[in-house]
Every structure is written in C-alpha cells, then in structure tokens.
Amino acid sequence: MCCQLYILYISILTQTRHVHNSFTPIMKSALYWTLLSSFLSAGLAHGAVPISSVKQVTNIPTVPNKFIIEVDDLSDIPTKRSFTRSLDAVYESLRGRAIKFDVTKEFDSSGLFVGAALTLNSAQDVAAIASTPGVKSIRPVVRFDQPKPVKSHVVTGPNDAQVPPDGESTHILTGVDKLHAQGLIGTGIKIGIIDTGIDYTHPVLGGGIGPGHKVIGGFDFVGDAYNGTNTPMPDNDPLDQCNGHGTHVAGIIGANPGNEFNISGVAFGASISSYRVFGCSGSVTDDILVDALLRGVKEGQDILTLSLGGADGWTEGTATVVASRIAASGKIVTIAAGNDGSSGSWFTSGPGNGINVISAASLDNTVIPLQNLTVQGVQHDPITYFDTFPLPVLGDFPIFATSNDTTVVDDACNPLPASTPDLSKFVVVVRRGTCSFVQKLTNIAAKGGNLTLIYDNGNGFSDISVGNFQAVLIQPADGEFLVQQFVKGAPITVSFPQVGGAFNFPDPAGGLISSFTSYGPTNDMFFKPAVAAPGGNIISTFPVPLGSFAVLSGTSMATPFIAGSSALLLAAKGKTAAVAKSARDLFETTAQPIGSSKTDGDPLQTLTQQGAGLINVFSAIHTTTIVSPGELILNDTANFKPIHTFTVKNTGNTLKKFKLSHVPAGTALTVQPGTIFASDGPVPLSSTAASVTIIPNTLILLPGQSQTVLATFKPPTGLDPSTFPVFSGFIQIAGPTAADTAHVSYLGLQGSLKNKQVIDDTDEFFGVPTPALLDAAGDVQSGPVNYTFVGDDVPTLVWRLAFGTPAFRADLVSSNINFKPTITSRSFGNFGPFFSFPSPHNGGSFAQVKIVGPLAEFDFVSRNNDDTTPGGEGSNSFVLETPTFANGTTIPNGSYRVLIRALRVTGDPKNEADYESWLSPVLGIQASPSKSP
Ligand SMILES: *[C@@H]1O[C@H](CO)[C@@H](O)[C@H](O)[C@H]1NC(C)=O
Ligand SMILES: *[C@@H]1O[C@H](CO)[C@@H](O)[C@H](O)[C@H]1NC(C)=O
Ligand SMILES: *[C@@H]1O[C@H](CO)[C@@H](O)[C@H](O)[C@H]1NC(C)=O
Ligand SMILES: *[C@@H]1O[C@H](CO)[C@@H](O)[C@H](O)[C@H]1NC(C)=O
Ligand SMILES: *[C@@H]1O[C@H](CO)[C@@H](O)[C@H](O)[C@H]1NC(C)=O
Ligand SMILES: *[C@@H]1O[C@H](CO)[C@@H](O)[C@H](O)[C@H]1NC(C)=O
C-alpha cells in the first residue's frame, strides 16, 4: 500500500550474535545469551528443524577480547605502593604479569563503580587478570540491540496534524490527568534518557538544546555511524534525526501540550538530558551503557531511564549491577522489562533485572486511534478501518465486490474473471481468508484495482501487512453490509475524510497487560517486572524528518511513562534520596491490579507479568497509607521463606480503619507439563492459589501511627510439580475509601529450582538429541571423527538450555575418561565403551574430574527460546576454529571428548551432584603442525 510508511513487529531489547571464537575461562564473569521472541509456536509442536541448519558460527553475544574489570578500593589492594588510584595499582600489577592490554574506558565513580574497559591482546589473560590483587570482577563486554518498537506507524501527510488520537487516555488511566490539573508537571526535576538521542529541534520538545530549553543537554557517546561493532565517535550533540526511538520516549516524558495531537508528556515541566548510546542502527556494548549511566549520575540527573536491554534472566550483568547500585544510592532508575512475552517465564531482561531498579511492564492503551470512512448514497454509520492516519485518498468512489457471497473462504485468491471491469475507479471489497493479503491484492491490481477494503473473516480486527498495496482491514459486519449494497445495485459510494475521521476504537485487549511484556521472575527469584504503565499503542513525538509523530508499542513506551511519573513524585515530595528510594514501594503499593482477561471469574494476571499492577501516579503521590516493603519474595520450596512482615503507616490526619485480606492472582504454570520446556506466552494460569494467614487482619491507626503486620504463607497444593508453578498475589489493605487502599505483592515458586533440568537433552527441536557435535558437513557426529582444522574441517558444538544456569563450562577430556555423565545420549545407542563406565556416578567432587583443558566457561547464562530458525536464538553453537584451548595454548593432536557441565539454579558450585553433564563422542584433533598456532 502506497502510504503506510512502515510497521515493525520486532521485540526490543535484544543483543547481537555471531561473535567469533574468543572463548576464555572467565572466572568472575557474567555473560548473556540473547533470545529473540518472534516465531514461537504454542505448546510442544516445535516442529523440528534439521540440525544441519544450525549456522556453523559461534553465536555468543560478547565482544572478542573486550572485558570490564571492577577494582577494589585502594586501601584494599596489598600491592598498591605509592599509587593514588586503585586502577593504576592494578595496571601496574597487570604489566608485572606481562599482560598486554589497552584501556578503552575508565569508570571512576567511587561508591558506584570503579573499573575499566580493557581490550586484551589475548583473551587467554582473563584468568590471570581475575587473580590479580585488586581486581574484584572481570566480565566480558556484552552487546545490546537497538531498542525496537513492537509496532510503529508514522504520520503520512500534513492533514494528519488535524487528527486527534487521544494520547491523554493513558493519563486518565493512571491519574496523571488529575496531577496535571493540580499543576504538577515535574518542574525542577532532571531526567536522563539513555537511548538513540533526541530530535530536540522538534517544536513540541522545545525546539532546541541547552540551558533554558526543555532538553538541557546530553552527550553522544557513539555517533550516527556506530552500529555496535565499529568504533564509536563521540561528540557533544545527542541529536537523532535518523532513528526516532529516543524522540518517542522523550515525548512520553516531556511533550509540551497545545500541539495538534492533544498529547502531553507525563512530566512536561521536567528538564531532559539525552545520552545517546545507539547510532542510526545496530547495537551497543555495555561498557558504553555503564559510561552513560555514570555520566548521568555525575551530571546530577534525578532520574535515569533506559528503554533497552536483552533477555538474560539474571541480576548479574555489568550494566545491570551498576544500574541497581545507582538506584540504591538514591536515584530513580526505570528500565524496560523487555518484549519477550511470547517466550514465557524466566526470561527477564538486563539491565532491567537490576535488583533496585524499577522494571516496567506494558499495559495496552484502552483505545486504538483508528480512522472512519464515510458512506454516501445509502444511510449508514461511518465504517472504522484499521489505520491510525487517514488513507490519503480524495473523492467519492463506488464499490466493487470481488464476490457476491459474504461466506466465500478464498475470495480473490485466484485471478479475477475476464468479465471483471477496470477496477481503478472503484474501492474494491474483498473477504479475508485462505491466501495472503498480498496475493488477493495482486489479483485485484491485475484488474487495475488500487484501493481495497479487506473485511475480516473472524480472524481478528488488527493491523495487517499488505506490502506496497493500498488496503486496510474493516470489520466483518461492515464488509457484509457493503457487499449486500453492491449486490443490490444500491447507489453507494465511500470516501476517506482527511480531517475529522479519527475514532478512538475501544481496544478489546485494552487495559490488559500487553502480551509482549516479558515474564519474570529472574532465575534468582527477583520480582520483575515491578509495575506496569501504558506502552501499547502510544502516540508521541518522532524526529521531524521522519514524520514528527508516531504510534509505537513496547515496554520501551511504558518505561518513560514511569520515569515521568517519578518526576512528578519527586516534584511533589522533594527530590531527596529518601523519596527516590521510596518510589518503587509507593508505585507498587498503590498500583491497580490487572485481570488476566476481561472474562468474569478469570484470575488476576500473574504478577510475573503485571508486576504490582498498573501504576496510579495520583495515588502514589497523595496516598496517606504508606506500606513498606512493597514486595514479599517467598523464593522456591528449597529456600522457602514463609513468614514476612510489613508495616502500614497512617500519614493522614484522621483515624483510619483497615481490613487486610488476601487477593490471589493466577498461578503461572511456567513449564509445559511433563516436559522440560518453559510454557510459551501467554503463560497458562491456574486458579489454585497460596493461602495466607494475616495477623492482625484489621488495623486501627491514629494519624501518624504505624503498625507491623505478620503474613504467613502456605504454597498452593495439588498442582502438577512438573509445571514449576509460580504463585503470586496481593495482601490488600483496604482503608475507609479507595484512596486509602494499598497492597503488598508476593511471589513464590512451588517447587525447587535445583530440580529444574537445565540442559535440553531431547530431540524436540532438531529431531536429534542435543547436545551434539557437528562435523564439517554439519552432520551429527555419532562415532569418532578426526578434524584437521584445514578449511571447514572443524567441529561445532551445539546445545540448548531449557533453563538458565549460573555456570556453564565445556572442557576437553581424555577420550577414555572414566566419567558417567548425567545425560546419556540416546542417539548413540549401544556405543560400547563410550557410555558404559561401570562405576556409578555417586557425587564425587567437581574438581576430581580430570580435564585436559578448558574450551569455554560462562556464568549466569539465560535459557534458550524456541526460535531455532537460522540466525535465531533457540540454540547455542560454538565452533572450535583452531585447535586451541580457551587459555590460548595449543591442543596437542590426540583423541578427546568434550565434557559439558551446567550447574542447576541454586546448586552448589563445588558439588558435582548439582551439575548436569554430557560427554561427546570421540573428537580426534589431527592438525598438521603448521596449522597449530
Ligand atoms: C558496522 O559498520 C562497519 C563499517 O563501519 C561494517 O564494516 C560492519 O559490518 C557493520 N556491522 C554491522 C553489524 O552492521
Ligand atoms: C466512527 O465510526 C463508529 C462506528 O460506526 C462510530 O461509532 C463513531 O461515532 C464514528 N466516529 C467518528 C468520529 O466518525
Ligand atoms: C487508482 O489510480 C488511478 C490512477 O492514479 C486514479 O485515477 C484512481 O482514482 C485510483 N483509484 C482509487 C480508488 O483511488
Ligand atoms: C454480483 O452482483 C452484481 C450486482 O448485482 C451482478 O452484476 C453480478 O453479476 C453478480 N455476480 C455474480 C457472479 O453473480
Ligand atoms: C532465593 O534463594 C536463593 C538461594 O538461597 C538465593 O540465591 C536468591 O537470592 C533468593 N532470591 C531472593 C529474591 O531472595
Ligand atoms: C583418527 O586419527 C588417528 C591417528 O591418525 C587414527 O588412529 C584413527 O583411526 C583416526 N580415526 C578416525 C575415525 O578416522
């Protein structure tokens, strides 16, 4: 279709892949895998993909030879000599150990993060660096993808400016409209936006940059051409006129009212600084994110907001840890929860995983801004079509139906009959179904048709993808009406008003949590996301050269909403560290619980996707019922913490009486029954809930008085343990009026994470069991194979993780090692001696396994998702490109096996029994001497 600019259906928060062999024994590391969310099938119908389709490239998203070290305080470094900076002492020690390195960045924020980004000559030095006095941690540099909206649509013409899609609906949903009416607009608060930059030339964003403007400053860490792999070219100007994401985010916070779209930012009185960490396209590495976070703190931002990230499942990444420390220090940090909802539970994003940050879930706007066409010649209401902006078509057109039968299933799937007139004069009406939209439109175009209304066949009223054709979806009854008029020969025409046709279509899914929101909890059972804000179908500013306004969807849009809300909170209560530290509790305890559907009797949505509910900014600021803490984490069965306390304080000036009660949410069945695989989203819910004893269950509090409440939880019973049910809900504290009511959120797992299988040993995804070694031809090795390392004659290790692991390692062991792995590969059948070692596996000690040398080690790894298509993130692959160990030494020619070990979550790293293991078939290294480095 000619005039719809573009629509994207992509998850934000992804990291790149295809990083080459830089495997190192990483001793104190954290590393992310990246997992895209599209392509996911429901249930177990994974549809095996041939394993030969696995790209024979290493796909770990770290940057070769780049690491971030964190160093101790100078006083804690024994070898400090006369240095005044701990970094200098550490550099000296590294030089003393003959380690070659370049410092690419230094981080010197005492109390938050002191360290450096290093480029090493050889990744083999990592182990030596880790053991250097003064080095607290060393982590690989990880990449994060461009934040991509789930859906976007740009204004198409000058007349669009007249269209009033009501951005304010999001403000009404959250009480922001009432705060604006009180004159609270965030004046005096500084917000740092870490994103793609901002088009500050946009009139609605103040039209300039610098003191006195809305955008008071910022920094460009990367430059337009930066794509995540090339050299950043920093400068002082964070202008973005090529991407747009950051401009949309900025408008949600700060758009000035009085514009043609009747929208305003949540905190349009606040001052914005723009920290640009993405170029026009591509990704960013987390050393730059850390730099941007620390600069934001140094420049006095009260709030930092990041609509970016990548699925990693843990609270341990560098940017994740730094963001959390900044929040703990008394700044508010808001970060997107991620758009991986379709991948199911245990799939949270870093840096949103940061323990103290506010991780943002998205709620679908209650209305979708759509357009009406009008009908002339017969009496009929306007007809709503699925487009945010009017089709740029002027005039009245008669209609032509490609079928007179409104039940036809394959309308216009075949070439239209020869008797068909020239359709260029008509608006063509065609029924959805059987073939693709593009095929129908191609057949219609063959007869000259260039404007088509496709009526829905019950599949759902939504945005559709029609290539370059001009066509929109209408609802079934409207299509049937038009066809009937056509058959009757009624004198009907239709037209597309360019002004005044906007209609806020009530979204059937509006007011529910956006299905794309990533599900928590983290693998270490932290409560993510924290709260929800409107993020689905949001209209906001866009760079002037790219159309000035756009409608986007994503947790990227919910995040700045919470940042803006935080500014209102600080403006109302004072910008002190104490207020900042109370922000998450206030937002959580005053949030509104959201259902899992609009059907009466269905449970509330699991807190693993809605957090504590939809933010109510008015309540968070004006409540006089102060409850703390906002989250009670019961952990898993093995670490179960059944007894919790919280306090309720009456800060009002009248006596208040409260009734406390348990309001359970749906229990998330996070794993598909009887399998090892996470349930895809929407994660199925059970109404079987925990029970809670609350003492006392009524409170009478005088003004200023507070009281502690004791809550004792019993997990739900009778649920299938193979589903790893995560139960959650609220303890409601009901006051005399709705405004006095608050809640505490809780979350726990019925089951023990130590029992959750980590390595996928099934053939579910590839038709052959994994892990597997692939030979040069991409075939699974079923017996011994020799590799020469000439050309493509190298082995590739392929594995999938059904669950996250705190530690994963692959080692080379002797081919006749006496070790019985926990996973015995069925595909190898009776392969004689390989898997028939007589001694039972009786625990032993991890350290006693005899290793020839390490191939790779990673800490805090996310599980895979279902996307095993080439380039997808449903599996991990590691190519041994040269016969070298991770520490850089040459592997002597000989006969080996690969031993994979993965620690189960909450397992003891020193206890071999807590690891899963797999032993490969025999791998012969037969490199000619010249091929060995
Ligand atoms: C990034 O840009 C460089 C050129 O500056 C190019 O060589 C490289 O392939 C690009 N990388 C990606 C991932 O696009
Ligand atoms: C748009 O069409 C719908 C359905 O006929 C109607 O209810 C609504 O009032 C119309 N709105 C405008 C602005 O034309
Ligand atoms: C189709 O294109 C022709 C040629 O540009 C134009 O005259 C006609 O009005 C168009 N038809 C419709 C329904 O927009
Ligand atoms: C469909 O209806 C139109 C208008 O009444 C008529 O001209 C046409 O012949 C009909 N087509 C068929 C296939 O019956
Ligand atoms: C849950 O328990 C595990 C094991 O003790 C611990 O590592 C983790 O931090 C706990 N999670 C929370 C949120 O307290
Ligand atoms: C691998 O090479 C070794 C040494 O040349 C040889 O003894 C062995 O038979 C070879 N194995 C296979 C499977 O070709």
mmCIF file with all atom_site columns, N, CA and C in Angstrom, residues 531-570:
data_model
loop_
_atom_site.group_PDB
_atom_site.id
_atom_site.type_symbol
_atom_site.label_atom_id
_atom_site.label_alt_id
_atom_site.label_comp_id
_atom_site.label_asym_id
_atom_site.label_entity_id
_atom_site.label_seq_id
_atom_site.pdbx_PDB_ins_code
_atom_site.Cartn_x
_atom_site.Cartn_y
_atom_site.Cartn_z
_atom_site.occupancy
_atom_site.B_iso_or_equiv
_atom_site.pdbx_formal_charge
_atom_site.auth_seq_id
_atom_site.auth_comp_id
_atom_site.auth_asym_id
_atom_site.auth_atom_id
_atom_site.pdbx_PDB_model_num
ATOM 1   N N  . VAL A 1 531 ? 6.196  -2.750 38.032 1.00 0.00 ? 531 VAL A N  1
ATOM 2   C CA . VAL A 1 531 ? 4.861  -2.182 37.815 1.00 0.00 ? 531 VAL A CA 1
ATOM 3   C C  . VAL A 1 531 ? 4.639  -2.000 36.323 1.00 0.00 ? 531 VAL A C  1
ATOM 4   N N  . ALA A 1 532 ? 3.371  -1.799 35.964 1.00 0.00 ? 532 ALA A N  1
ATOM 5   C CA . ALA A 1 532 ? 3.021  -1.600 34.562 1.00 0.00 ? 532 ALA A CA 1
ATOM 6   C C  . ALA A 1 532 ? 2.611  -0.149 34.316 1.00 0.00 ? 532 ALA A C  1
ATOM 7   N N  . ALA A 1 533 ? 2.831  0.298  33.076 1.00 0.00 ? 533 ALA A N  1
ATOM 8   C CA . ALA A 1 533 ? 2.359  1.612  32.634 1.00 0.00 ? 533 ALA A CA 1
ATOM 9   C C  . ALA A 1 533 ? 1.936  1.448  31.170 1.00 0.00 ? 533 ALA A C  1
ATOM 10  N N  . PRO A 1 534 ? 1.120  2.381  30.665 1.00 0.00 ? 534 PRO A N  1
ATOM 11  C CA . PRO A 1 534 ? 0.669  2.246  29.271 1.00 0.00 ? 534 PRO A CA 1
ATOM 12  C C  . PRO A 1 534 ? 1.869  2.205  28.306 1.00 0.00 ? 534 PRO A C  1
ATOM 13  N N  . GLY A 1 535 ? 1.905  1.180  27.451 1.00 0.00 ? 535 GLY A N  1
ATOM 14  C CA . GLY A 1 535 ? 3.006  1.040  26.499 1.00 0.00 ? 535 GLY A CA 1
ATOM 15  C C  . GLY A 1 535 ? 2.549  0.505  25.153 1.00 0.00 ? 535 GLY A C  1
ATOM 16  N N  . GLY A 1 536 ? 1.291  0.090  25.052 1.00 0.00 ? 536 GLY A N  1
ATOM 17  C CA . GLY A 1 536 ? 0.773  -0.449 23.786 1.00 0.00 ? 536 GLY A CA 1
ATOM 18  C C  . GLY A 1 536 ? -0.080 0.580  23.079 1.00 0.00 ? 536 GLY A C  1
ATOM 19  N N  . ASN A 1 537 ? 0.233  0.906  21.812 1.00 0.00 ? 537 ASN A N  1
ATOM 20  C CA . ASN A 1 537 ? -0.499 1.895  21.012 1.00 0.00 ? 537 ASN A CA 1
ATOM 21  C C  . ASN A 1 537 ? -0.364 3.310  21.568 1.00 0.00 ? 537 ASN A C  1
ATOM 22  N N  . ILE A 1 538 ? 0.853  3.778  21.640 1.00 0.00 ? 538 ILE A N  1
ATOM 23  C CA . ILE A 1 538 ? 1.133  5.077  22.244 1.00 0.00 ? 538 ILE A CA 1
ATOM 24  C C  . ILE A 1 538 ? 1.557  6.061  21.157 1.00 0.00 ? 538 ILE A C  1
ATOM 25  N N  . ILE A 1 539 ? 0.867  7.189  21.095 1.00 0.00 ? 539 ILE A N  1
ATOM 26  C CA . ILE A 1 539 ? 1.268  8.228  20.146 1.00 0.00 ? 539 ILE A CA 1
ATOM 27  C C  . ILE A 1 539 ? 2.194  9.209  20.851 1.00 0.00 ? 539 ILE A C  1
ATOM 28  N N  . SER A 1 540 ? 3.298  9.556  20.184 1.00 0.00 ? 540 SER A N  1
ATOM 29  C CA . SER A 1 540 ? 4.242  10.504 20.766 1.00 0.00 ? 540 SER A CA 1
ATOM 30  C C  . SER A 1 540 ? 5.057  11.143 19.643 1.00 0.00 ? 540 SER A C  1
ATOM 31  N N  . THR A 1 541 ? 6.017  11.977 20.057 1.00 0.00 ? 541 THR A N  1
ATOM 32  C CA . THR A 1 541 ? 6.820  12.709 19.084 1.00 0.00 ? 541 THR A CA 1
ATOM 33  C C  . THR A 1 541 ? 7.791  11.788 18.345 1.00 0.00 ? 541 THR A C  1
ATOM 34  N N  . PHE A 1 542 ? 8.193  12.211 17.159 1.00 0.00 ? 542 PHE A N  1
ATOM 35  C CA . PHE A 1 542 ? 9.134  11.481 16.318 1.00 0.00 ? 542 PHE A CA 1
ATOM 36  C C  . PHE A 1 542 ? 10.000 12.536 15.625 1.00 0.00 ? 542 PHE A C  1
ATOM 37  N N  . PRO A 1 543 ? 11.206 12.177 15.209 1.00 0.00 ? 543 PRO A N  1
ATOM 38  C CA . PRO A 1 543 ? 12.047 13.190 14.564 1.00 0.00 ? 543 PRO A CA 1
ATOM 39  C C  . PRO A 1 543 ? 11.307 13.894 13.417 1.00 0.00 ? 543 PRO A C  1
ATOM 40  N N  . VAL A 1 544 ? 11.530 15.184 13.309 1.00 0.00 ? 544 VAL A N  1
ATOM 41  C CA . VAL A 1 544 ? 10.839 15.979 12.297 1.00 0.00 ? 544 VAL A CA 1
ATOM 42  C C  . VAL A 1 544 ? 11.046 15.390 10.895 1.00 0.00 ? 544 VAL A C  1
ATOM 43  N N  . PRO A 1 545 ? 12.296 15.027 10.515 1.00 0.00 ? 545 PRO A N  1
ATOM 44  C CA . PRO A 1 545 ? 12.458 14.488 9.154  1.00 0.00 ? 545 PRO A CA 1
ATOM 45  C C  . PRO A 1 545 ? 11.783 13.130 8.961  1.00 0.00 ? 545 PRO A C  1
ATOM 46  N N  . LEU A 1 546 ? 11.408 12.465 10.063 1.00 0.00 ? 546 LEU A N  1
ATOM 47  C CA . LEU A 1 546 ? 10.782 11.143 9.933  1.00 0.00 ? 546 LEU A CA 1
ATOM 48  C C  . LEU A 1 546 ? 9.276  11.202 10.148 1.00 0.00 ? 546 LEU A C  1
ATOM 49  N N  . GLY A 1 547 ? 8.691  12.377 10.208 1.00 0.00 ? 547 GLY A N  1
ATOM 50  C CA . GLY A 1 547 ? 7.241  12.464 10.284 1.00 0.00 ? 547 GLY A CA 1
ATOM 51  C C  . GLY A 1 547 ? 6.685  13.188 11.493 1.00 0.00 ? 547 GLY A C  1
ATOM 52  N N  . SER A 1 548 ? 7.513  13.518 12.456 1.00 0.00 ? 548 SER A N  1
ATOM 53  C CA . SER A 1 548 ? 7.137  14.328 13.628 1.00 0.00 ? 548 SER A CA 1
ATOM 54  C C  . SER A 1 548 ? 6.315  13.618 14.714 1.00 0.00 ? 548 SER A C  1
ATOM 55  N N  . PHE A 1 549 ? 5.453  12.678 14.329 1.00 0.00 ? 549 PHE A N  1
ATOM 56  C CA . PHE A 1 549 ? 4.680  11.933 15.324 1.00 0.00 ? 549 PHE A CA 1
ATOM 57  C C  . PHE A 1 549 ? 4.609  10.476 14.887 1.00 0.00 ? 549 PHE A C  1
ATOM 58  N N  . ALA A 1 550 ? 4.495  9.569  15.852 1.00 0.00 ? 550 ALA A N  1
ATOM 59  C CA . ALA A 1 550 ? 4.360  8.155  15.514 1.00 0.00 ? 550 ALA A CA 1
ATOM 60  C C  . ALA A 1 550 ? 3.635  7.434  16.634 1.00 0.00 ? 550 ALA A C  1
ATOM 61  N N  . VAL A 1 551 ? 3.015  6.327  16.272 1.00 0.00 ? 551 VAL A N  1
ATOM 62  C CA . VAL A 1 551 ? 2.391  5.447  17.260 1.00 0.00 ? 551 VAL A CA 1
ATOM 63  C C  . VAL A 1 551 ? 3.297  4.231  17.411 1.00 0.00 ? 551 VAL A C  1
ATOM 64  N N  . LEU A 1 552 ? 3.790  3.984  18.594 1.00 0.00 ? 552 LEU A N  1
ATOM 65  C CA . LEU A 1 552 ? 4.660  2.830  18.834 1.00 0.00 ? 552 LEU A CA 1
ATOM 66  C C  . LEU A 1 552 ? 4.137  2.024  20.009 1.00 0.00 ? 552 LEU A C  1
ATOM 67  N N  . SER A 1 553 ? 4.550  0.766  20.068 1.00 0.00 ? 553 SER A N  1
ATOM 68  C CA . SER A 1 553 ? 4.194  -0.104 21.186 1.00 0.00 ? 553 SER A CA 1
ATOM 69  C C  . SER A 1 553 ? 5.430  -0.804 21.710 1.00 0.00 ? 553 SER A C  1
ATOM 70  N N  . GLY A 1 554 ? 5.507  -0.987 23.006 1.00 0.00 ? 554 GLY A N  1
ATOM 71  C CA . GLY A 1 554 ? 6.620  -1.740 23.582 1.00 0.00 ? 554 GLY A CA 1
ATOM 72  C C  . GLY A 1 554 ? 6.797  -1.374 25.049 1.00 0.00 ? 554 GLY A C  1
ATOM 73  N N  . THR A 1 555 ? 7.530  -2.191 25.776 1.00 0.00 ? 555 THR A N  1
ATOM 74  C CA . THR A 1 555 ? 7.867  -1.795 27.145 1.00 0.00 ? 555 THR A CA 1
ATOM 75  C C  . THR A 1 555 ? 8.766  -0.555 27.096 1.00 0.00 ? 555 THR A C  1
ATOM 76  N N  . SER A 1 556 ? 9.358  -0.286 25.932 1.00 0.00 ? 556 SER A N  1
ATOM 77  C CA . SER A 1 556 ? 10.082 0.965  25.702 1.00 0.00 ? 556 SER A CA 1
ATOM 78  C C  . SER A 1 556 ? 9.206  2.181  25.953 1.00 0.00 ? 556 SER A C  1
ATOM 79  N N  . MET A 1 557 ? 7.910  2.066  25.705 1.00 0.00 ? 557 MET A N  1
ATOM 80  C CA . MET A 1 557 ? 6.996  3.199  25.867 1.00 0.00 ? 557 MET A CA 1
ATOM 81  C C  . MET A 1 557 ? 6.492  3.283  27.317 1.00 0.00 ? 557 MET A C  1
ATOM 82  N N  . ALA A 1 558 ? 6.391  2.146  27.979 1.00 0.00 ? 558 ALA A N  1
ATOM 83  C CA . ALA A 1 558 ? 5.948  2.133  29.383 1.00 0.00 ? 558 ALA A CA 1
ATOM 84  C C  . ALA A 1 558 ? 7.024  2.728  30.296 1.00 0.00 ? 558 ALA A C  1
ATOM 85  N N  . THR A 1 559 ? 8.275  2.511  29.939 1.00 0.00 ? 559 THR A N  1
ATOM 86  C CA . THR A 1 559 ? 9.395  2.916  30.799 1.00 0.00 ? 559 THR A CA 1
ATOM 87  C C  . THR A 1 559 ? 9.461  4.430  31.011 1.00 0.00 ? 559 THR A C  1
ATOM 88  N N  . PRO A 1 560 ? 9.439  5.245  29.942 1.00 0.00 ? 560 PRO A N  1
ATOM 89  C CA . PRO A 1 560 ? 9.467  6.693  30.167 1.00 0.00 ? 560 PRO A CA 1
ATOM 90  C C  . PRO A 1 560 ? 8.216  7.188  30.889 1.00 0.00 ? 560 PRO A C  1
ATOM 91  N N  . PHE A 1 561 ? 7.111  6.465  30.751 1.00 0.00 ? 561 PHE A N  1
ATOM 92  C CA . PHE A 1 561 ? 5.903  6.857  31.481 1.00 0.00 ? 561 PHE A CA 1
ATOM 93  C C  . PHE A 1 561 ? 6.185  6.784  32.989 1.00 0.00 ? 561 PHE A C  1
ATOM 94  N N  . ILE A 1 562 ? 6.898  5.751  33.393 1.00 0.00 ? 562 ILE A N  1
ATOM 95  C CA . ILE A 1 562 ? 7.219  5.614  34.826 1.00 0.00 ? 562 ILE A CA 1
ATOM 96  C C  . ILE A 1 562 ? 8.308  6.612  35.219 1.00 0.00 ? 562 ILE A C  1
ATOM 97  N N  . ALA A 1 563 ? 9.219  6.910  34.293 1.00 0.00 ? 563 ALA A N  1
ATOM 98  C CA . ALA A 1 563 ? 10.225 7.944  34.581 1.00 0.00 ? 563 ALA A CA 1
ATOM 99  C C  . ALA A 1 563 ? 9.536  9.291  34.794 1.00 0.00 ? 563 ALA A C  1
ATOM 100 N N  . GLY A 1 564 ? 8.582  9.622  33.920 1.00 0.00 ? 564 GLY A N  1
ATOM 101 C CA . GLY A 1 564 ? 7.839  10.876 34.067 1.00 0.00 ? 564 GLY A CA 1
ATOM 102 C C  . GLY A 1 564 ? 7.046  10.889 35.368 1.00 0.00 ? 564 GLY A C  1
ATOM 103 N N  . SER A 1 565 ? 6.438  9.755  35.691 1.00 0.00 ? 565 SER A N  1
ATOM 104 C CA . SER A 1 565 ? 5.684  9.652  36.948 1.00 0.00 ? 565 SER A CA 1
ATOM 105 C C  . SER A 1 565 ? 6.609  9.876  38.140 1.00 0.00 ? 565 SER A C  1
ATOM 106 N N  . SER A 1 566 ? 7.829  9.358  38.026 1.00 0.00 ? 566 SER A N  1
ATOM 107 C CA . SER A 1 566 ? 8.816  9.527  39.100 1.00 0.00 ? 566 SER A CA 1
ATOM 108 C C  . SER A 1 566 ? 9.151  11.004 39.275 1.00 0.00 ? 566 SER A C  1
ATOM 109 N N  . ALA A 1 567 ? 9.202  11.722 38.143 1.00 0.00 ? 567 ALA A N  1
ATOM 110 C CA . ALA A 1 567 ? 9.491  13.165 38.223 1.00 0.00 ? 567 ALA A CA 1
ATOM 111 C C  . ALA A 1 567 ? 8.374  13.889 38.958 1.00 0.00 ? 567 ALA A C  1
ATOM 112 N N  . LEU A 1 568 ? 7.125  13.481 38.704 1.00 0.00 ? 568 LEU A N  1
ATOM 113 C CA . LEU A 1 568 ? 6.000  14.113 39.412 1.00 0.00 ? 568 LEU A CA 1
ATOM 114 C C  . LEU A 1 568 ? 6.120  13.827 40.911 1.00 0.00 ? 568 LEU A C  1
ATOM 115 N N  . LEU A 1 569 ? 6.507  12.601 41.233 1.00 0.00 ? 569 LEU A N  1
ATOM 116 C CA . LEU A 1 569 ? 6.659  12.212 42.642 1.00 0.00 ? 569 LEU A CA 1
ATOM 117 C C  . LEU A 1 569 ? 7.737  13.063 43.319 1.00 0.00 ? 569 LEU A C  1
ATOM 118 N N  . LEU A 1 570 ? 8.895  13.190 42.660 1.00 0.00 ? 570 LEU A N  1
ATOM 119 C CA . LEU A 1 570 ? 9.985  13.985 43.246 1.00 0.00 ? 570 LEU A CA 1
ATOM 120 C C  . LEU A 1 570 ? 9.586  15.458 43.347 1.00 0.00 ? 570 LEU A C  1
#
